[in-house]
Amino acid sequence: MWCCRLSHLHGRLQNLLSRGVTCSAFQQPNFKSLFPLAIRWHHTASNSLNCAWQQHEDHFELQYANTVMRFDYLWLRDHCRSASCYNSKTHQRSLDTASVDLCIKPKTIRLDETTLFFTWPDGHVTKYDLDWLVKNSYEGQKQKVIQPRILWNAEIYQQAQVPSVDFQSFLETNDGLKNFLQNFLLYGIAFVENVPPTQEHTEKLAERISLIRETIYGRMWYFTSDFSRGDTAYTKLALDRHTDTAYFQEPCGYNNYDRAVINTVPYDVVHRWYTAHRTLTVELRRPENEFWVKLKPGRVLFIDNWRVLHGRESFTGYRQLCGCYLTRDDVLNTARLLGLQA
Ligand SMILES: C[N+](C)(C)CCCC[C@H](N)C(=O)O
Ligand SMILES: O=C(O)CCC(=O)C(=O)O
Ligand SMILES: [Fe+2]
């Protein structure tokens, strides 16, 4: 019985999808709509505002703040910030987007000072401040400066002389934390110095930026070479450039050690994959693309696993390392709270 209902629904969905939804003027009974709307520019009375808009058949065009913006009418209805459509306390949408006519068009549009008023066929009014539209439009977004990233190699990084941040100022001042995060966002790595070399202090440091991400390796990992752990990371062997946890749904990044059997692509695609892998590996192994640092007690290194790979030489003797994984969303959130664009 359930099977029947499901396949019936499935059929209907496919039908809808294959037919598509069109907004052709011919579907509308009103004969006037067979003709394109008279398109004309509306200018503001005051020249100082420098705003002009035009109502096209299928979109609204606005020129303001040296930006030409185009808005879909459904988008304009959907982003309505009126009390019935949007809860400004929770910043959540109350409007049921699926209930809006896909072919909706405003009945009237008018500009008052810096506010645009759209009146929809059912009488509902949506108000937009011109600056809000600039900030949230596709075209406005494209002009926005995003947090710059520096593509570096060993020489560029050394010449930049990026300072490490002192443990005390990292923990106790927003400026210290902000400097650290700025470097981290720019280069994908950053250092904190003078950290008491204990697990507790390393944990405190991590918690200052973000939530610690618990994984199968534990919350804080504190390890020395121990082959019983069954992973090259826990040996004294050299560890080639890699990123961690490539096999997670939310991985820290990619890597060759943990790559699973490739069984989802045919032989000719797989060969192209190997060629690409070779090109990437050759780049990664160029000495000028490598930056070697000696980790010593008290020096903590943060690595953005989406940008920078890490590895180590083989070693002899006893060596201990302590660390943890951080949740990316929270690191970026802390950066934003400090006024950085992340
Ligand atoms: C020891 N520590 C927890 C840091 C990492 C262990 C991860 C090992 C694994 N090969 C991977 O790359 O995901
Ligand atoms: O031993 C090291 O320095 C690095 C270890 C490592 O990369 C890992 O555990 O994932
Ligand atoms: Fe690693």
XYZ file of C-alpha atoms in Angstrom, residues 170 177 180-181 204-211 302 326-327 330-335:
21
model
C 46.344 35.683 23.020
C 43.503 37.064 19.502
C 46.518 35.803 15.579
C 43.289 35.176 13.632
C 42.839 26.446 27.117
C 44.420 27.971 24.049
C 42.172 26.046 21.686
C 39.048 26.904 23.665
C 39.834 30.600 23.401
C 39.090 30.381 19.657
C 36.600 27.641 19.147
C 34.814 24.536 20.277
C 47.540 26.120 14.107
C 38.770 22.725 16.089
C 35.384 23.259 14.509
C 33.451 28.421 15.344
C 36.927 29.595 14.368
C 35.400 31.719 11.601
C 32.680 32.916 13.943
C 35.241 34.137 16.493
C 37.069 35.960 13.707
